[in-house]
Coordinates of C-alpha atoms and ligand atoms in Angstrom, one line a residue:
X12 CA -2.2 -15.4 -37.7
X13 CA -3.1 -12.7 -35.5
X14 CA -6.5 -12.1 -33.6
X15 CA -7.5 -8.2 -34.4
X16 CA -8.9 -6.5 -31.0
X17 CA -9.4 -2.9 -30.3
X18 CA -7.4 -3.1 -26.8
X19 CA -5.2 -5.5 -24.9
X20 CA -4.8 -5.1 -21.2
X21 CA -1.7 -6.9 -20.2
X22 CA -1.8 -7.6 -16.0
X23 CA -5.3 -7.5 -14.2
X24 CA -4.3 -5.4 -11.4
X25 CA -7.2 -3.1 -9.7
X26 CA -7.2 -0.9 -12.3
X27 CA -6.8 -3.2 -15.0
X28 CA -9.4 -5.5 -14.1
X29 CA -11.5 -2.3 -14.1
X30 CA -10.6 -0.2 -17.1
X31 CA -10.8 -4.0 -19.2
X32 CA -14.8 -3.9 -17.6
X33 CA -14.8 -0.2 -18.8
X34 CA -13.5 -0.3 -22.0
X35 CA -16.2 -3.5 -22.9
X36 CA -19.1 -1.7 -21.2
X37 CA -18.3 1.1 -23.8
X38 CA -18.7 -2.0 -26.5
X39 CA -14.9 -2.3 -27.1
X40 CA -13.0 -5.9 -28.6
X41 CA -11.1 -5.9 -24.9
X42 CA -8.3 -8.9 -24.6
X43 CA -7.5 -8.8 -20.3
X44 CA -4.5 -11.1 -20.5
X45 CA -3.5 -12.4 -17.0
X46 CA -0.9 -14.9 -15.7
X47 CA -1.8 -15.6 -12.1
X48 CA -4.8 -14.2 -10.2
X49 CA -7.8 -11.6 -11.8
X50 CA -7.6 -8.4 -9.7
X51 CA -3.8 -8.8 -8.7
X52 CA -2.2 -8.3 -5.6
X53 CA -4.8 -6.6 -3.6
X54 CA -7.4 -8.9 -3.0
X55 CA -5.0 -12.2 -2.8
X56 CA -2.1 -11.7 -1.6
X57 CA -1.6 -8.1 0.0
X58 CA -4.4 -4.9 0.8
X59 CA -7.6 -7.1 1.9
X60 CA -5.9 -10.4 3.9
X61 CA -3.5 -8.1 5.7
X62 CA -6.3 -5.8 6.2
X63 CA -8.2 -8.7 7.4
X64 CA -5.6 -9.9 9.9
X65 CA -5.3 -6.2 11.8
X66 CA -8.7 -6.1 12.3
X67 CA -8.4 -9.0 13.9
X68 CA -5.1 -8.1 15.8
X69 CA -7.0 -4.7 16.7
X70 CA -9.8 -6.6 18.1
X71 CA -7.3 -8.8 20.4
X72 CA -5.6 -5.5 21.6
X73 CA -8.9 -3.0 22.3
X74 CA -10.5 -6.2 24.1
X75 CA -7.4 -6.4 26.3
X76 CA -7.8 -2.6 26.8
X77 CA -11.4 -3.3 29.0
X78 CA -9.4 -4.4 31.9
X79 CA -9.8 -2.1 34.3
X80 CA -12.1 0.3 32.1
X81 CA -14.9 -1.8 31.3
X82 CA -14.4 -4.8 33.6
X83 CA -11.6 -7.9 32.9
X84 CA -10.8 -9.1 30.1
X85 CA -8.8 -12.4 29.6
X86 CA -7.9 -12.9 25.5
X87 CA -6.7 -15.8 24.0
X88 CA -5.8 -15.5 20.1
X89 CA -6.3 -18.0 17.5
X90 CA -5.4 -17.8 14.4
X91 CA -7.7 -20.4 12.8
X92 CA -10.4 -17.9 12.2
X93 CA -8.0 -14.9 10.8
X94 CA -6.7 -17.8 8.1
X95 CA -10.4 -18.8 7.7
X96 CA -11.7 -15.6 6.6
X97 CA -9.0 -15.3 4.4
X98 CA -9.1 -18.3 2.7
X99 CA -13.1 -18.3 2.2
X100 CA -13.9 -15.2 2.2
X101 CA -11.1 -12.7 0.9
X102 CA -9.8 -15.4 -1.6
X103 CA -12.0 -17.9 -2.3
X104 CA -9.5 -20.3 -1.7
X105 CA -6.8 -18.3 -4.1
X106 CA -9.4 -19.1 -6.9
X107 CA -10.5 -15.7 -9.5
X108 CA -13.5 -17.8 -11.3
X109 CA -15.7 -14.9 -9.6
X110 CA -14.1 -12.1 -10.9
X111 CA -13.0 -13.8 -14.3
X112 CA -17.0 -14.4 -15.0
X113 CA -17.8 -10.8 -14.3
X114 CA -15.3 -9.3 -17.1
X115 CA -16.3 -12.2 -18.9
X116 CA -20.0 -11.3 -18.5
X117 CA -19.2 -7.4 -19.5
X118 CA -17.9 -8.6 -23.0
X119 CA -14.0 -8.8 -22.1
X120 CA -11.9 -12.1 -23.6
X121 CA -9.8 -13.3 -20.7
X122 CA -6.9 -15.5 -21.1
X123 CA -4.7 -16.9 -18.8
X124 CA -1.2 -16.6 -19.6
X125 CA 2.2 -14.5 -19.9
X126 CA 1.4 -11.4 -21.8
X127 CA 4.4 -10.2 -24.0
X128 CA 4.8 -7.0 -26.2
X129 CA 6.2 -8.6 -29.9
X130 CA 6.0 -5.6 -32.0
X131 CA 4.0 -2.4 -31.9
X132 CA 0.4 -3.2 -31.3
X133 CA 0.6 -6.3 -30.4
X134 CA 0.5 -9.0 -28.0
X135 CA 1.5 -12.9 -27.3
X136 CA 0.6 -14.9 -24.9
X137 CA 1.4 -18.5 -25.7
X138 CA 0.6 -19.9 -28.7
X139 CA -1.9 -16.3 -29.3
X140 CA -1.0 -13.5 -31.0
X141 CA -3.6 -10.4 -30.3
X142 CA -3.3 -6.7 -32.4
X143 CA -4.5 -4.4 -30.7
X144 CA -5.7 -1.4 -33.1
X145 CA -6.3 1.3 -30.2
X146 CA -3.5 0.1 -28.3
X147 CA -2.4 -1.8 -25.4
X148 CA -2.8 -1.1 -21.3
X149 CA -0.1 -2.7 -19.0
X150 CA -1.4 -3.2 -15.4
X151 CA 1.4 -5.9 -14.3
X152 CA 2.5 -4.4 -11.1
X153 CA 5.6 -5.2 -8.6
X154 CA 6.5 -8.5 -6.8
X155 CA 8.7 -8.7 -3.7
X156 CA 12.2 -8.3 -3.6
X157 CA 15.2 -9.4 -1.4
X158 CA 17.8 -7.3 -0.9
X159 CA 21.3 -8.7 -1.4
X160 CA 22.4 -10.2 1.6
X161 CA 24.7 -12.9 1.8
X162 CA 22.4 -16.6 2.1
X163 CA 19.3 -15.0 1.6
X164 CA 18.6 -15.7 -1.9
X165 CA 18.0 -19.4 -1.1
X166 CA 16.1 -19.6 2.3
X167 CA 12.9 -20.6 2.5
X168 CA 11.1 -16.7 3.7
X169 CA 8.0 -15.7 4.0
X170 CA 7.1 -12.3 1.7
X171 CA 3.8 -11.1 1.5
X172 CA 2.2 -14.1 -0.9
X173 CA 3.5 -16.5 1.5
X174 CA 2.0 -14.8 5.1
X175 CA -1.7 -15.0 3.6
X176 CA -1.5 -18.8 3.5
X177 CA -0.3 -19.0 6.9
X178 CA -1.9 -21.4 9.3
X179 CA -0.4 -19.8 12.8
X180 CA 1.3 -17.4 14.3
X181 CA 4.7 -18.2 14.6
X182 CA 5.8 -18.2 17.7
X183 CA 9.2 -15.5 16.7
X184 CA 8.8 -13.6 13.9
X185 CA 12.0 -11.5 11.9
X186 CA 10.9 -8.8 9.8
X187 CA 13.5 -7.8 7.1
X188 CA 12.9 -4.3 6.1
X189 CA 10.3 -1.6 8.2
X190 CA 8.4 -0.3 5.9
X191 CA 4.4 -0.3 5.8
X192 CA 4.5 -4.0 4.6
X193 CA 6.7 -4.8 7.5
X194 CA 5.3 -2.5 10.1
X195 CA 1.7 -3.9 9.1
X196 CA 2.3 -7.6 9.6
X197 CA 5.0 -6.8 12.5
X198 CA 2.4 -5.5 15.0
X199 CA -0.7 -8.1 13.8
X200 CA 1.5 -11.3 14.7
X201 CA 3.1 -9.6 17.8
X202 CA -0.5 -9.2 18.9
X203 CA -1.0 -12.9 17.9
X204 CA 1.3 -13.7 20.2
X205 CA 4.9 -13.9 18.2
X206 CA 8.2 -12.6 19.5
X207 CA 9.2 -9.8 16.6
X208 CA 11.9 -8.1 15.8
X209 CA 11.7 -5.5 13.3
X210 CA 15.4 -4.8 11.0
X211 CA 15.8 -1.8 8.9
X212 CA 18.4 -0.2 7.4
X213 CA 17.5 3.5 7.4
X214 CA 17.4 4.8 10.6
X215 CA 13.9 5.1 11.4
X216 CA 10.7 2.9 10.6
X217 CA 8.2 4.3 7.9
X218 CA 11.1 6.5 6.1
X219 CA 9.0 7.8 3.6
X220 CA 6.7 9.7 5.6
X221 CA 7.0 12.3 8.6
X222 CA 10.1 11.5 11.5
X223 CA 7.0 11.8 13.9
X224 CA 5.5 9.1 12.5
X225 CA 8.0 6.8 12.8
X226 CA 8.2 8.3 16.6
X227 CA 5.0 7.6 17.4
X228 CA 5.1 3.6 15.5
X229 CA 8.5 3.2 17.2
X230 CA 7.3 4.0 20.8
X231 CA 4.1 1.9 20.6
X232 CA 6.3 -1.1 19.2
X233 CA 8.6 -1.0 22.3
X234 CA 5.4 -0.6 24.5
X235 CA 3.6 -3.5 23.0
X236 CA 7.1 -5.7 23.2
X237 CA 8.2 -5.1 19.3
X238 CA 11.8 -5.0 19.0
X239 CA 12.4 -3.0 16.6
X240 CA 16.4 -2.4 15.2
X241 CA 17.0 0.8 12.8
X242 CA 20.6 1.5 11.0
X243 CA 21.1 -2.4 11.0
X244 CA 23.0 -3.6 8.4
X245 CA 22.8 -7.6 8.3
X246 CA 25.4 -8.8 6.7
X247 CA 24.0 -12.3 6.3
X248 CA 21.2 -14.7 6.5
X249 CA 20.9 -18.3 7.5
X250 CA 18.6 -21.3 7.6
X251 CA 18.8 -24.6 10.0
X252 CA 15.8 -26.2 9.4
X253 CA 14.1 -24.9 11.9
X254 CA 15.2 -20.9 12.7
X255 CA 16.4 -18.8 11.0
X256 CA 19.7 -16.4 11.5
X257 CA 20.2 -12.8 10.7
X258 CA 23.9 -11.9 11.4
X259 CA 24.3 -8.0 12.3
X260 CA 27.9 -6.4 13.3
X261 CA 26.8 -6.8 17.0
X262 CA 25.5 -10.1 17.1
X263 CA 22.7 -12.5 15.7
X264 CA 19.0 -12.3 15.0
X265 CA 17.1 -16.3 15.5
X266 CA 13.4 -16.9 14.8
X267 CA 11.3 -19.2 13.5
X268 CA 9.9 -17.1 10.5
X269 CA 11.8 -14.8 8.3
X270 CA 9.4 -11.8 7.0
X271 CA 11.4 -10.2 3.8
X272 CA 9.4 -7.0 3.6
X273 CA 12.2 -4.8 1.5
X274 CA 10.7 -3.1 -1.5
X275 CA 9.4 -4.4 -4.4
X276 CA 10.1 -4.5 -8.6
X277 CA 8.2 -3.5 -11.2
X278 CA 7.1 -6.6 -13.5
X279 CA 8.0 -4.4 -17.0
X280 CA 11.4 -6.8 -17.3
X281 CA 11.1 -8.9 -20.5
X282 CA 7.7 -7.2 -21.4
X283 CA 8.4 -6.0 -25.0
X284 CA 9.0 -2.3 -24.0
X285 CA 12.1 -2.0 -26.4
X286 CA 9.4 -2.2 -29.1
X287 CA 8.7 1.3 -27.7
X288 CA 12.2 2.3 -27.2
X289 CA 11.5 1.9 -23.6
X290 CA 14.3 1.3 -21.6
X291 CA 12.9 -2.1 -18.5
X292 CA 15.2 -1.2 -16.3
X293 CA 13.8 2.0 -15.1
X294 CA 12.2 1.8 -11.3
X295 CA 8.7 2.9 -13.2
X296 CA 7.5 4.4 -16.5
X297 CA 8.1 7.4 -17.7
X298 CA 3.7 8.5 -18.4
X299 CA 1.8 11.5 -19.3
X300 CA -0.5 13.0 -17.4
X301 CA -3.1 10.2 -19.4
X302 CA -1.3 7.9 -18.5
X303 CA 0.3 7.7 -21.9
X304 CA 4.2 6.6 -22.2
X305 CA 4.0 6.4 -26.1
X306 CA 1.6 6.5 -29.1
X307 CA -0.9 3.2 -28.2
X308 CA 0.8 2.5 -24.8
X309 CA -0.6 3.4 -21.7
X310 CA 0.2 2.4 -18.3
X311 CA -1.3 2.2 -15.1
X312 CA -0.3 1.3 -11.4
X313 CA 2.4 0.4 -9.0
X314 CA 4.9 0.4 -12.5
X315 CA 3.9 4.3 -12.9
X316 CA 5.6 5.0 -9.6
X317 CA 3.1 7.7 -8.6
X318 CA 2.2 5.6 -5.4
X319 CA 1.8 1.9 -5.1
X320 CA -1.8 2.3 -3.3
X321 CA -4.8 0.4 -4.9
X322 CA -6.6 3.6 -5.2
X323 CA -3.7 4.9 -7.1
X324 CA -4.2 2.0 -9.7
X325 CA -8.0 2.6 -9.9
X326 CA -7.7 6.1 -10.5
X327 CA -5.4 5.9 -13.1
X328 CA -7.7 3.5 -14.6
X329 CA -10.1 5.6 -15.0
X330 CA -7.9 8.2 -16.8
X331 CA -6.4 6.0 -19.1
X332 CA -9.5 4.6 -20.4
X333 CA -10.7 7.8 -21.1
X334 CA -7.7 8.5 -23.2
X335 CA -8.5 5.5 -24.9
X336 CA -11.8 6.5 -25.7
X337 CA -10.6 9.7 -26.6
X338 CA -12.6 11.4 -24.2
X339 CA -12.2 14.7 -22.8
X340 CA -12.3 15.3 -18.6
X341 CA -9.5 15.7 -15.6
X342 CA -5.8 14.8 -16.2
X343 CA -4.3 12.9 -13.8
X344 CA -3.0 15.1 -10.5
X345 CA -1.1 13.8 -7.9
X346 CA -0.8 16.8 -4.9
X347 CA -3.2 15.3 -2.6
X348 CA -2.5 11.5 -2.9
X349 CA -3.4 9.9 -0.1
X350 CA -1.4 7.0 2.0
X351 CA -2.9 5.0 5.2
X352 CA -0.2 2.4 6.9
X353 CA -3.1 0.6 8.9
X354 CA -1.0 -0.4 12.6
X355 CA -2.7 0.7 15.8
X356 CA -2.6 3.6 15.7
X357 CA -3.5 4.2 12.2
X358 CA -0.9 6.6 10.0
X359 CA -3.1 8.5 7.3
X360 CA -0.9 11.1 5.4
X361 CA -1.3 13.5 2.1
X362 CA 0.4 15.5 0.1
X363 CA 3.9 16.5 1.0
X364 CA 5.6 16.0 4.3
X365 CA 7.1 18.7 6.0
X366 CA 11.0 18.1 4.8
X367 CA 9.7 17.8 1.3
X368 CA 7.4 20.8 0.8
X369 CA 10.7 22.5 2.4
X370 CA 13.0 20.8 -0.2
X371 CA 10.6 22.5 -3.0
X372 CA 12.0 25.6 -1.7
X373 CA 8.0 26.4 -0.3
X374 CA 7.8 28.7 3.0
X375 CA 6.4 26.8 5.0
X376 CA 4.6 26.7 8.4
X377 CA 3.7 23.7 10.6
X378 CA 1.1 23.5 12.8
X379 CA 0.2 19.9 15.0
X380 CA -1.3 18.4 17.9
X381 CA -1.6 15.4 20.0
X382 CA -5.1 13.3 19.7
X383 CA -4.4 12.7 23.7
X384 CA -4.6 16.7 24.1
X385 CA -7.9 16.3 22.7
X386 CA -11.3 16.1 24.3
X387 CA -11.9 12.7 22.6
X388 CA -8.6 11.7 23.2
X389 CA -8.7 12.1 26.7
X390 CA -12.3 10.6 27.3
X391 CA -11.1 7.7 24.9
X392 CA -8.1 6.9 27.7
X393 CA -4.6 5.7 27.2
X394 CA -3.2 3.4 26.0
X395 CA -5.6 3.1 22.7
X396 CA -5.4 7.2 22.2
X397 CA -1.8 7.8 21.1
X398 CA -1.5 9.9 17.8
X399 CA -1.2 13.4 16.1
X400 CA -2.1 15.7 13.3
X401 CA 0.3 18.1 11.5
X402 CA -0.7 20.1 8.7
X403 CA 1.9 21.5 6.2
X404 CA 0.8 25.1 4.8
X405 CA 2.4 26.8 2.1
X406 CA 2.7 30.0 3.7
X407 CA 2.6 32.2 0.5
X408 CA -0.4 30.2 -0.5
X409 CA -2.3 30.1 2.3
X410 CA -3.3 26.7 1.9
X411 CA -2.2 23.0 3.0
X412 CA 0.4 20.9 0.6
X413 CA 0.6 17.9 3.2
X414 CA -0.8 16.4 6.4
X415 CA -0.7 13.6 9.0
X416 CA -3.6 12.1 10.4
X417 CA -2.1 9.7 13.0
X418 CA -4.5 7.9 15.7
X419 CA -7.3 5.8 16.2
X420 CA -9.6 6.1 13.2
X421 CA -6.6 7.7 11.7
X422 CA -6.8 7.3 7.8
X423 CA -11.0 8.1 8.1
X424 CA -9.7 11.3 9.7
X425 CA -7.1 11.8 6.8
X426 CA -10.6 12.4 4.6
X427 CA -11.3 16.0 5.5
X428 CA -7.2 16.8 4.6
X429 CA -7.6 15.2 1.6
X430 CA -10.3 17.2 0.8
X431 CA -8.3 20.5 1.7
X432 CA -5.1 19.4 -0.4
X433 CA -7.0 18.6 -3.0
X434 CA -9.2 21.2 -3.5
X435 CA -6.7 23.7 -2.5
X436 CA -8.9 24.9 0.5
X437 CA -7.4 28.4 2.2
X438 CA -6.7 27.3 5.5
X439 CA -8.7 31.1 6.5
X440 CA -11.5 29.0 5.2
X441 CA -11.1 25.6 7.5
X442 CA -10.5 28.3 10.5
X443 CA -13.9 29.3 9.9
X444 CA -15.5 25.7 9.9
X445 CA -17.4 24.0 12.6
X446 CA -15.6 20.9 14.0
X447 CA -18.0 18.1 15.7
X448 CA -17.1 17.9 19.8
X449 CA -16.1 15.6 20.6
X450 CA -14.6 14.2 17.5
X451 CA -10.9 13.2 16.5
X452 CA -11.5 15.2 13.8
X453 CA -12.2 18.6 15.9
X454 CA -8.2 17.9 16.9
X455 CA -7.6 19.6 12.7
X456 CA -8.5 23.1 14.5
X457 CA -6.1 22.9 17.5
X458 CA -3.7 22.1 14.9
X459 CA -4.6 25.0 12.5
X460 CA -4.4 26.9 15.3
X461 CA -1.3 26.0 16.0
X462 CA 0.0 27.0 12.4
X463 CA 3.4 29.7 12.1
Ligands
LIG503 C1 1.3 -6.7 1.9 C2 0.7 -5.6 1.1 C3 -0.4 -4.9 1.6 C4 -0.9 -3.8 0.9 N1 -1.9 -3.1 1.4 C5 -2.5 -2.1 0.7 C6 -3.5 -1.3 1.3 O1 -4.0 -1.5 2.4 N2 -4.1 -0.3 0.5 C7 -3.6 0.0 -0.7 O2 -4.1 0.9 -1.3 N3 -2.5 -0.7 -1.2 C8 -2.0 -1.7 -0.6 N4 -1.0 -2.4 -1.1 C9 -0.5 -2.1 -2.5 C10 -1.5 -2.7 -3.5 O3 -1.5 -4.1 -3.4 C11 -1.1 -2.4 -4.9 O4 -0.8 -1.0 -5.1 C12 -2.3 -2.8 -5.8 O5 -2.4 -4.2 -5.9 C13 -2.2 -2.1 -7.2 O6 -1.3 -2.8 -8.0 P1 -1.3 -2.8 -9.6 O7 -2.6 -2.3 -10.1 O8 -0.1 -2.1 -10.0 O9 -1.2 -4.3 -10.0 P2 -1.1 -5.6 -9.1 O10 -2.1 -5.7 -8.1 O11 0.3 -5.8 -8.7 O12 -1.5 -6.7 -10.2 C14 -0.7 -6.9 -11.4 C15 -1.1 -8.2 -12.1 O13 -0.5 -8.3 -13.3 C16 -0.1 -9.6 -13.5 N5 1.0 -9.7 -14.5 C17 2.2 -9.2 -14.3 N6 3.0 -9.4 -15.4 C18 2.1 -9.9 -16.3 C19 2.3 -10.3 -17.7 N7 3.4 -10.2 -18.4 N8 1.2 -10.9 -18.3 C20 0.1 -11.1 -17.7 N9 -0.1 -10.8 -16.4 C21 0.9 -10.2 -15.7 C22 0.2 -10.1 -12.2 O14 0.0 -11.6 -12.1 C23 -0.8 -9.4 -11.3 O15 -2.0 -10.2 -11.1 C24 -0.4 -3.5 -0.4 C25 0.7 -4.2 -0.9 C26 1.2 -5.2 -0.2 C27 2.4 -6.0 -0.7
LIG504 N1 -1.5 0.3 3.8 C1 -1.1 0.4 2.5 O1 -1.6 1.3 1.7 C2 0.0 -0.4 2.1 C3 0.4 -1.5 2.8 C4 1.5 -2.3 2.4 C5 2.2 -1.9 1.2 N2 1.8 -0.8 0.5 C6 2.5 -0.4 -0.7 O2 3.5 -1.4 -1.1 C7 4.7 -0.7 -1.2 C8 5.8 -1.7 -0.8 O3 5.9 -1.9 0.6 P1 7.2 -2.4 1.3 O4 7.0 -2.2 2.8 O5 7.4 -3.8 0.8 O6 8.3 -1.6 0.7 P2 8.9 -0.1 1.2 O7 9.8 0.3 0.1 O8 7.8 0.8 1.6 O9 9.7 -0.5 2.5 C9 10.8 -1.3 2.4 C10 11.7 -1.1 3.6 O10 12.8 -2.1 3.6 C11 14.0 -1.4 4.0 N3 15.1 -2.2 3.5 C12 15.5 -2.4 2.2 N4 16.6 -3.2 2.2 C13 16.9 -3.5 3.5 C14 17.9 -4.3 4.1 N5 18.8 -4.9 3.4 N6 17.8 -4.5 5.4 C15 16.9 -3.9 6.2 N7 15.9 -3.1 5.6 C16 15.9 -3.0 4.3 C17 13.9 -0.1 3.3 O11 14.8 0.9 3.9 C18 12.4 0.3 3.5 O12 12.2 1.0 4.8 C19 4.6 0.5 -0.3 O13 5.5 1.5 -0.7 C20 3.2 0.9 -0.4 O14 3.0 1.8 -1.4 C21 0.7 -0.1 0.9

């Protein structure tokens, strides 16, 4: 015996904690079926405790900068209020109560539990069978992954869901894989005082986004004592009880703490999708441009593959619901998504990089400048004012397809070249505006200027 809904949400991500509070406020039967934590990843175990932890590593390193500008400055970090916050007020303790009563309170069913596809249009979780008459919305997201190395599978490493709970720094620190994850959480316990060594495969950090990004990251990691090893290739991984062992070619790796920051997996494996000829072992899911991957099945967030970013998630929500609705507005467009790695300096980037608006075959022109050549760079003093901005124009077009906001305030800076991807301003037209002095932000016309 089946309970007949209009919509099951399966995975209480950002966006499908939201478009389940949508699709109720619109007066919808809405089933948000959940088997860990209301609102996912971000708020528990990944975007709000890590960002919580580099503010407070940002503090630590811009009090250390007064010495010798604004006085002396002797710091001493603790980690006790860092896990604090976290616990109390990020988490709650790891507790969703909160967020469970407000869906609750906008009309939504909640229920805890394994969600699984069992034929078209319908759900099980448990005991519970749910048909869902407009259809169902998967929101289930990624969960680490370890890549295959000999020994690993077994140790006892931290990943992302284990570093929130931590209770100090550890005095030495390996970080498997330099990505944002691993670049993020590298720099905040360094600045807490831990010995880390960063190991990644490819042959630069932040692969994924322009080589003077990884540079820039790179250089401040060896000033700030990161070690940080690219091309490595660890062949395996051990445990003693009380360090751990990375083995390279040329030697060994020891720490206390083992990081595994290496990718992620989308959570569609044993889902249901054959039910809609969907093949779960694709690295995300094929979806329209309403986020549609079949009749009654839409899907939204990291699993989409359009950019695992929590405002990737919500703004797919948004879209899908509407489809739902069957309402009319914007289809979902991904040119100007944007993407901030939050270290010190901050890496904000849109769009295209350089190497990949050239691999569409665009003519291109680059134009970039350093923050420090700036007039707020240079009043704001080194160290604390590394950074650059690069613009990537689509020559034919006359407008930008990608940029890099890199520096303090970096991803608030990345706002105004959002705006110019995304609304596909002609770069004659930013020429012509008036930039703020002395901003960060008045660095975008040294750049334009620098365009050809
Ligand atoms: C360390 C770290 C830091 C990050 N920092 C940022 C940041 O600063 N900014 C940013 O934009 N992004 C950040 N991200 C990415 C961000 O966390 C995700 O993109 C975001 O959570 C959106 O994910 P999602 O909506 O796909 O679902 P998720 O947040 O992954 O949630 C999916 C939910 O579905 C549930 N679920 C899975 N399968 C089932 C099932 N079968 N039945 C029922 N429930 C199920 C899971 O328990 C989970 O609660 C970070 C990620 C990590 C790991
Ligand atoms: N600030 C943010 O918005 C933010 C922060 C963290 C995470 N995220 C999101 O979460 C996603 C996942 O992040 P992530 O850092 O876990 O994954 P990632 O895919 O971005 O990076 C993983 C890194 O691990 C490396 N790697 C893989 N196997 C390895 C091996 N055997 N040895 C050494 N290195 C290895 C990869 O080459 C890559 O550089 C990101 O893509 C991002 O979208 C966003």
């Amino acid at each position: 015996m089946s309970t007949s809904v209009d919509v099951v949400v399966i995975g209480t991500g950002p966006g499908g904690e939201d478009a389940a509070g949508r699709l109720a406020d619109a007066g919808l039967s809405v089933v948000a079926v959940e088997s860990r934590l209301v609102g996912g990843e971000c708020p528990y175990y990944a975007c709000v405790p890590t960002k919580m932890m580099a503010r407070a590593s940002d503090l630590l390193a811009e009090a250390r900068r007064a010495s010798g500008r604004a006085g002396t400055s002797v710091v001493t970090p603790d980690w006790t209020p860092v896990e604090a916050r976290i616990a109390e007020e990020a988490t709650d303790g790891w507790n969703d109560q909160a967020a469970v009563d407000r869906l609750t309170e906008r009309g939504a069913r909640v229920v805890k539990g394994r969600g699984r596809i069992t034929a078209r249009g319908e759900v099980t979780v448990g005991d519970e069978t749910f048909s869902a008459s407009r259809g169902i919305l998967l929101n289930t997201g990624t969960s680490p992954t370890a890549p295959p190395v000999e020994g690993l599978a077994d140790l006892p490493y931290w990943t992302n869901r284990d570093v929130v709970h931590a209770t100090t720094a550890p005095e030495s620190l390996l970080v498997l894989g330099g990505g944002v994850v691993g670049v993020e959480l590298a720099q905040i316990f360094s600045r807490f005082g831990a010995r880390v060594t960063v190991v990644e495969v490819a042959d630069r950090l932040l692969v994924q986004d322009e080589p003077e990004s990884s540079e820039l990251v790179e250089q401040i990691f060896d000033d700030e004592g990161i070690t940080v090893r690219t091309g490595a290739k660890v062949t395996s991984a051990s445990y003693d009880g009380s360090s751990f062992t990375l083995s390279l070619p040329d030697g060994d790796l020891t720490a206390e703490r083992l990081l595994v920051a290496a990718g992620r997996r989308p959570n569609i494996v044993d889902l249901g999708l054959e039910h809609y000829d969907v093949d779960e072992t694709v690295r995300a899911l094929p979806v329209d441009d309403r986020l549609r991957v079949a009749d009654g099945l839409w899907a939204i967030g990291d699993i989409t593959g359009k950019g695992a970013f929590t405002h990737m998630s919500m703004y797919q929500a948004a879209i899908a619901v509407r489809s739902i609705l069957g309402e009319d507005g914007p289809a979902a467009e991904y040119h100007a998504v944007p993407r901030v790695t939050f270290t010190d300096p901050e890496i904000g980037a849109v769009g295209l990089t350089e190497a990949q608006a050239r691999d569409q075959g665009l003519r291109v022109r680059v134009g970039s400048t350093r923050i420090a050549d700036s007039s707020r760079g240079w009043i704001h003093g080194a160290p604390g004012n590394e950074g650059y901005i690069k613009l990537v124009e689509d020559a034919d077009k006359g407008i930008l397809v990608g940029a890099t906001a890199a520096g303090p305030y970096g991803g608030e800076i990345l706002g105004a070249l959002v705006t110019a991807v995304h609304a596909r301003v002609p770069t004659a037209t930013l020429r012509t505006m008036i930039y703020a002095y002395p901003t960060f932000h008045r660095a975008i016309e040294s750049a334009l200027a620098d365009l050809g």
